[in-house]
Coordinates of C-alpha atoms in Angstrom, one line a residue:
X1 CA -129.7 -29.4 91.1
X2 CA -129.0 -28.3 87.5
X3 CA -126.6 -25.9 86.0
X4 CA -127.5 -23.1 83.6
X5 CA -126.6 -22.9 79.9
X6 CA -123.8 -20.3 79.6
X7 CA -122.6 -18.2 76.7
X8 CA -119.2 -16.4 77.0
X9 CA -117.9 -13.3 75.2
X10 CA -121.0 -12.5 73.3
X11 CA -122.0 -8.9 72.4
X12 CA -125.4 -7.8 73.4
X13 CA -126.5 -6.8 69.9
X14 CA -125.6 -10.3 68.7
X15 CA -128.0 -12.1 70.9
X16 CA -131.2 -13.7 69.5
X17 CA -133.4 -13.5 72.6
X18 CA -136.5 -15.0 71.0
X19 CA -134.4 -18.0 69.9
X20 CA -133.0 -18.4 73.4
X21 CA -136.4 -18.4 75.1
X22 CA -137.8 -20.9 72.6
X23 CA -135.2 -23.4 73.8
X24 CA -137.3 -23.5 77.0
X25 CA -134.3 -23.1 79.4
X26 CA -132.6 -20.2 81.2
X27 CA -129.4 -19.0 79.7
X28 CA -126.6 -16.9 81.3
X29 CA -124.6 -14.6 79.0
X30 CA -121.4 -13.5 80.7
X31 CA -120.2 -10.0 80.4
X32 CA -122.7 -9.1 77.6
X33 CA -123.1 -5.5 79.0
X34 CA -119.8 -5.2 80.9
X35 CA -119.0 -2.0 79.0
X36 CA -122.3 -0.3 79.6
X37 CA -122.0 3.1 81.3
X38 CA -123.7 2.1 84.6
X39 CA -121.6 -1.0 85.0
X40 CA -118.4 1.0 84.3
X41 CA -119.4 3.6 86.8
X42 CA -120.0 0.9 89.4
X43 CA -116.5 -0.4 88.8
X44 CA -115.1 3.1 89.5
X45 CA -117.1 3.7 92.8
X46 CA -120.6 3.4 94.2
X47 CA -120.8 7.2 94.4
X48 CA -120.1 7.5 90.7
X49 CA -122.8 5.0 89.9
X50 CA -125.3 6.8 92.1
X51 CA -124.4 10.2 90.5
X52 CA -124.9 8.6 87.1
X53 CA -128.4 7.4 88.0
X54 CA -129.3 10.8 89.3
X55 CA -128.6 12.4 85.9
X56 CA -131.5 10.4 84.5
X57 CA -133.9 10.6 87.4
X58 CA -136.9 12.8 86.9
X59 CA -137.4 13.7 90.6
X60 CA -140.6 11.8 90.9
X61 CA -141.2 9.9 94.3
X62 CA -140.7 6.1 94.0
X63 CA -142.4 3.3 95.9
X64 CA -140.0 1.9 98.5
X65 CA -140.5 -1.5 100.2
X66 CA -139.0 -1.9 103.7
X67 CA -138.8 -4.8 106.1
X68 CA -137.1 -5.1 109.5
X69 CA -134.4 -7.4 110.7
X70 CA -136.7 -10.4 111.7
X71 CA -137.7 -10.8 108.0
X72 CA -134.0 -11.3 107.0
X73 CA -134.6 -9.5 103.8
X74 CA -137.3 -11.9 102.6
X75 CA -140.4 -9.9 101.5
X76 CA -143.4 -12.2 102.2
X77 CA -146.5 -12.6 104.2
X78 CA -146.6 -12.0 108.0
X79 CA -146.6 -15.0 110.4
X80 CA -150.4 -15.0 110.5
X81 CA -150.9 -14.7 106.7
X82 CA -153.3 -11.9 107.2
X83 CA -150.9 -9.2 105.9
X84 CA -147.4 -8.6 104.7
X85 CA -144.1 -8.5 106.6
X86 CA -143.1 -5.2 105.1
X87 CA -144.2 -1.6 104.8
X88 CA -144.3 0.7 101.8
X89 CA -143.9 4.5 101.3
X90 CA -142.9 7.0 98.6
X91 CA -139.5 8.6 98.6
X92 CA -137.2 10.6 96.4
X93 CA -134.2 8.7 95.1
X94 CA -131.6 10.6 97.2
X95 CA -133.6 9.9 100.4
X96 CA -133.7 6.2 99.4
X97 CA -129.9 6.2 98.9
X98 CA -129.4 7.9 102.3
X99 CA -131.6 5.4 104.1
X100 CA -129.5 2.5 102.8
X101 CA -126.2 4.3 103.6
X102 CA -127.3 5.2 107.1
X103 CA -128.5 1.6 107.7
X104 CA -125.2 0.3 106.6
X105 CA -123.2 2.8 108.8
X106 CA -125.3 1.8 111.9
X107 CA -124.8 -1.9 111.1
X108 CA -128.6 -2.2 110.8
X109 CA -130.5 -5.1 109.3
X110 CA -133.3 -3.2 107.7
X111 CA -133.9 -4.2 104.1
X112 CA -134.9 -1.7 101.4
X113 CA -135.8 -2.0 97.8
X114 CA -137.5 -0.3 94.9
X115 CA -138.9 -3.0 92.7
X116 CA -140.0 -3.1 89.1
X117 CA -140.3 0.7 88.7
X118 CA -140.8 1.5 85.0
X119 CA -137.5 2.8 83.7
X120 CA -139.0 5.2 81.2
X121 CA -141.2 6.8 83.9
X122 CA -138.4 7.5 86.4
X123 CA -135.2 7.3 84.4
X124 CA -135.9 8.1 80.7
X125 CA -133.0 7.3 78.5
X126 CA -131.3 5.0 81.0
X127 CA -132.4 1.8 79.3
X128 CA -131.3 2.9 75.9
X129 CA -127.9 4.0 77.2
X130 CA -127.2 0.7 79.0
X131 CA -129.4 -2.1 77.6
X132 CA -129.9 -1.2 73.9
X133 CA -132.8 -3.5 73.1
X134 CA -133.6 -1.6 69.9
X135 CA -130.2 -2.7 68.5
X136 CA -131.0 -6.4 68.8
X137 CA -133.1 -8.7 66.7
X138 CA -135.6 -9.1 69.5
X139 CA -139.2 -9.1 68.2
X140 CA -141.6 -8.8 71.1
X141 CA -144.9 -7.4 72.3
X142 CA -146.3 -6.1 75.6
X143 CA -142.7 -5.1 76.5
X144 CA -141.9 -3.5 79.8
X145 CA -138.6 -2.4 81.3
X146 CA -138.1 -2.1 85.0
X147 CA -135.4 -1.2 87.5
X148 CA -134.7 -2.8 90.9
X149 CA -132.6 -1.0 93.5
X150 CA -131.8 -1.9 97.1
X151 CA -129.6 -3.5 99.6
X152 CA -129.6 -7.3 100.6
X153 CA -133.1 -8.5 99.7
X154 CA -134.8 -11.6 98.6
X155 CA -137.7 -11.7 96.0
X156 CA -139.5 -14.9 97.0
X157 CA -140.0 -17.7 94.4
X158 CA -142.6 -16.6 91.9
X159 CA -143.3 -16.7 88.2
X160 CA -144.0 -14.1 85.5
X161 CA -146.2 -14.5 82.5
X162 CA -143.6 -12.8 80.2
X163 CA -140.1 -13.8 79.0
X164 CA -137.4 -12.0 80.9
X165 CA -134.0 -10.4 80.4
X166 CA -132.4 -9.8 83.8
X167 CA -129.4 -7.5 83.6
X168 CA -127.1 -7.2 86.6
X169 CA -125.8 -3.7 86.7
X170 CA -124.4 -3.2 90.3
X171 CA -123.8 -5.8 93.0
X172 CA -124.3 -9.5 92.6
X173 CA -127.5 -11.4 92.1
X174 CA -128.4 -15.1 92.7
X175 CA -131.3 -16.6 90.8
X176 CA -132.7 -20.0 91.8
X177 CA -135.0 -21.1 89.0
X178 CA -137.5 -24.0 88.6
X179 CA -139.2 -25.2 85.4
X180 CA -143.0 -24.7 85.2
X181 CA -143.7 -28.5 85.6
X182 CA -142.5 -28.1 89.2
X183 CA -145.4 -25.8 90.0
X184 CA -147.3 -28.3 92.2
X185 CA -144.1 -29.2 94.1
X186 CA -143.5 -25.5 95.0
X187 CA -146.9 -25.1 96.8
X188 CA -148.2 -21.9 95.1
X189 CA -149.7 -19.4 97.6
X190 CA -152.9 -17.4 97.3
X191 CA -153.8 -15.9 94.0
X192 CA -154.6 -12.7 95.9
X193 CA -153.5 -10.8 97.7
X194 CA -149.8 -11.2 97.0
X195 CA -146.9 -9.2 98.3
X196 CA -145.8 -8.0 94.8
X197 CA -148.5 -8.9 92.4
X198 CA -147.4 -12.4 91.5
X199 CA -148.3 -15.8 93.1
X200 CA -145.5 -16.8 95.5
X201 CA -144.3 -20.3 96.5
X202 CA -145.0 -21.0 100.1
X203 CA -141.7 -22.9 100.4
X204 CA -138.7 -21.0 101.8
X205 CA -136.2 -22.7 99.5
X206 CA -133.3 -21.4 101.7
X207 CA -134.7 -23.3 104.7
X208 CA -137.4 -25.7 103.4
X209 CA -139.9 -27.2 105.8
X210 CA -140.2 -30.7 104.3
X211 CA -142.7 -31.8 107.0
X212 CA -145.2 -29.1 105.8
X213 CA -144.1 -29.1 102.2
X214 CA -142.8 -32.6 101.4
X215 CA -143.0 -32.3 97.6
X216 CA -140.5 -29.5 97.8
X217 CA -137.7 -32.1 97.9
X218 CA -138.5 -33.0 94.3
X219 CA -138.7 -29.4 93.2
X220 CA -135.2 -28.7 94.6
X221 CA -133.8 -31.5 92.6
X222 CA -134.7 -29.5 89.5
X223 CA -133.5 -26.1 90.8
X224 CA -131.1 -24.1 88.5
X225 CA -128.9 -21.8 90.5
X226 CA -127.2 -18.9 88.6
X227 CA -124.9 -16.2 90.1
X228 CA -124.7 -12.9 88.2
X229 CA -121.9 -10.4 88.3
X230 CA -122.3 -6.8 87.1
X231 CA -122.4 -6.9 83.3
X232 CA -124.0 -10.4 83.1
X233 CA -127.5 -11.0 81.8
X234 CA -129.8 -13.9 82.4
X235 CA -132.5 -14.8 79.9
X236 CA -135.3 -17.1 80.9
X237 CA -138.8 -18.1 79.5
X238 CA -142.2 -17.1 80.8
X239 CA -143.6 -19.2 83.7
X240 CA -140.2 -20.3 85.1
X241 CA -140.4 -19.9 88.9
X242 CA -137.5 -17.9 90.3
X243 CA -136.2 -16.6 93.6
X244 CA -133.9 -13.6 93.3
X245 CA -131.4 -12.7 96.0
X246 CA -129.5 -9.3 95.9
X247 CA -126.2 -10.2 97.6
X248 CA -124.4 -7.0 98.3
X249 CA -124.9 -3.8 100.3
X250 CA -126.2 -2.0 97.2
X251 CA -127.6 -3.6 94.0
X252 CA -129.1 -2.5 90.8
X253 CA -130.8 -4.7 88.2
X254 CA -132.8 -4.0 85.0
X255 CA -135.5 -6.3 83.8
X256 CA -136.9 -6.4 80.3
X257 CA -140.2 -8.4 80.0
X258 CA -141.7 -9.3 76.7
X259 CA -143.9 -11.8 74.9
X260 CA -143.2 -13.0 71.4
X261 CA -147.0 -13.2 70.7
X262 CA -148.8 -10.2 69.3
X263 CA -150.7 -7.8 71.6
X264 CA -154.1 -9.0 70.3
X265 CA -153.5 -12.4 71.9
X266 CA -155.1 -12.5 75.3
X267 CA -153.3 -13.2 78.6
X268 CA -153.5 -16.9 79.4
X269 CA -154.0 -16.0 83.1
X270 CA -157.4 -14.8 82.1
X271 CA -158.1 -18.2 80.6
X272 CA -156.9 -19.9 83.8
X273 CA -159.2 -17.9 85.9
X274 CA -162.2 -18.6 83.6
X275 CA -161.3 -22.3 83.6
X276 CA -161.6 -22.2 87.4
X277 CA -165.1 -20.8 86.9
X278 CA -166.2 -23.2 84.2
X279 CA -164.3 -26.4 84.8
X280 CA -163.1 -26.9 88.3
X281 CA -166.5 -27.7 89.9
X282 CA -167.4 -30.4 87.3
X283 CA -167.2 -34.2 87.9
X284 CA -163.7 -35.6 87.3
X285 CA -164.9 -37.7 84.3
X286 CA -166.2 -34.6 82.7
X287 CA -162.9 -32.7 83.4
X288 CA -161.0 -35.5 81.9
X289 CA -163.1 -35.2 78.7
X290 CA -162.5 -31.5 78.5
X291 CA -158.8 -32.0 79.1
X292 CA -158.8 -34.2 76.0
X293 CA -160.6 -31.5 74.0
X294 CA -158.2 -28.7 75.2
X295 CA -155.3 -31.0 74.1
X296 CA -156.8 -31.4 70.7
X297 CA -157.8 -27.8 70.0
X298 CA -155.2 -25.8 71.9
X299 CA -152.1 -27.7 72.8
X300 CA -151.5 -29.9 69.8
X301 CA -150.5 -28.8 66.3
X302 CA -153.2 -26.4 65.1
X303 CA -153.3 -28.1 61.7
X304 CA -154.6 -31.3 63.2
X305 CA -158.0 -29.7 64.1
X306 CA -158.6 -28.2 60.7
X307 CA -156.7 -30.1 57.9
X308 CA -159.6 -32.4 57.2
X309 CA -162.1 -29.5 56.8
X310 CA -162.7 -27.2 53.9
X311 CA -160.9 -23.9 54.5
X312 CA -164.2 -21.9 54.3
X313 CA -165.5 -23.7 57.4
X314 CA -162.4 -23.1 59.6
X315 CA -163.9 -20.2 61.5
X316 CA -162.2 -20.0 64.9
X317 CA -159.7 -22.6 63.7
X318 CA -158.1 -20.0 61.4
X319 CA -154.7 -18.5 62.2
X320 CA -155.3 -15.7 64.7
X321 CA -154.9 -12.1 63.5
X322 CA -156.2 -8.8 64.9
X323 CA -159.6 -9.0 63.2
X324 CA -160.2 -12.7 64.0
X325 CA -159.1 -12.1 67.6
X326 CA -161.6 -9.3 68.0
X327 CA -164.4 -11.5 66.6
X328 CA -163.4 -14.4 68.9
X329 CA -163.2 -12.1 72.0
X330 CA -166.6 -10.7 71.3
X331 CA -168.1 -14.2 71.2
X332 CA -166.4 -15.0 74.5
X333 CA -167.7 -11.8 76.1
X334 CA -171.2 -12.6 75.0
X335 CA -171.0 -16.0 76.6
X336 CA -169.5 -14.7 79.8
X337 CA -172.1 -11.8 80.1
X338 CA -175.0 -14.1 79.8

């Protein structure tokens, strides 16, 4: 098990988020937003924090996820893997708050959360007041900010295709992260359907079944465990697997996802799906040959594939911009729609 890189006493607007993700490792920044209004309200009282959230809320029903005691807060598939172990419904924010409070008063074990709800859709202005991204030197594209609210819950190990800033606002959070090269050792589940839109690891890392998933032992050797207090933020690169546990009776977290590549660059997940269509069924010797070509044209230094050629012949080997991306995409579409 590894420990996370930690930065102490750093102001939010001093952080170079792109530089941190380019290091290829998670980074914990202690107390970076400890003075944000929501964190301060939470230090006063839970009721003050809830009242503060209500001042931004637009009274639009939100999607609530709920699972019963037997799930132990772990939102996943059911035992037969033919459905999910939770239900969903839409509710107003005050009803959601009341459900959590009543469950706690009755000593119930029902788990509730609102996950990845777009902040600007439901709480306009809340992000800017508490996580002032526009004051930083973050340059990003395809950005999305979300809010997570609930009681004690576990978001099962998964990966996102964007870089992530996870901001702990109320309650404590525990992240368990794994580098992308551990993907095979985490036994990825079905591509679809998934409980929350992302591929999940089939391994319960809190109680691993090494008989069924023996390679998980190796994955756990590379786990990075990070505990966040309110006011802390965790920054980690795209494709890092992570399990997220909300540890207290009421928790709030903000997420800010972004990619440093321009919007005209396509989603690599599309490439992966097309590779399954075009490569997976070929003989192994042919796949090995294509792997070498992908290495040459895609994964190695782009100059290598073109430096020996006259510039006017570069074509698709030129640096990608909005126009060349459109031309290349049209070529791909014509080949797919044969």
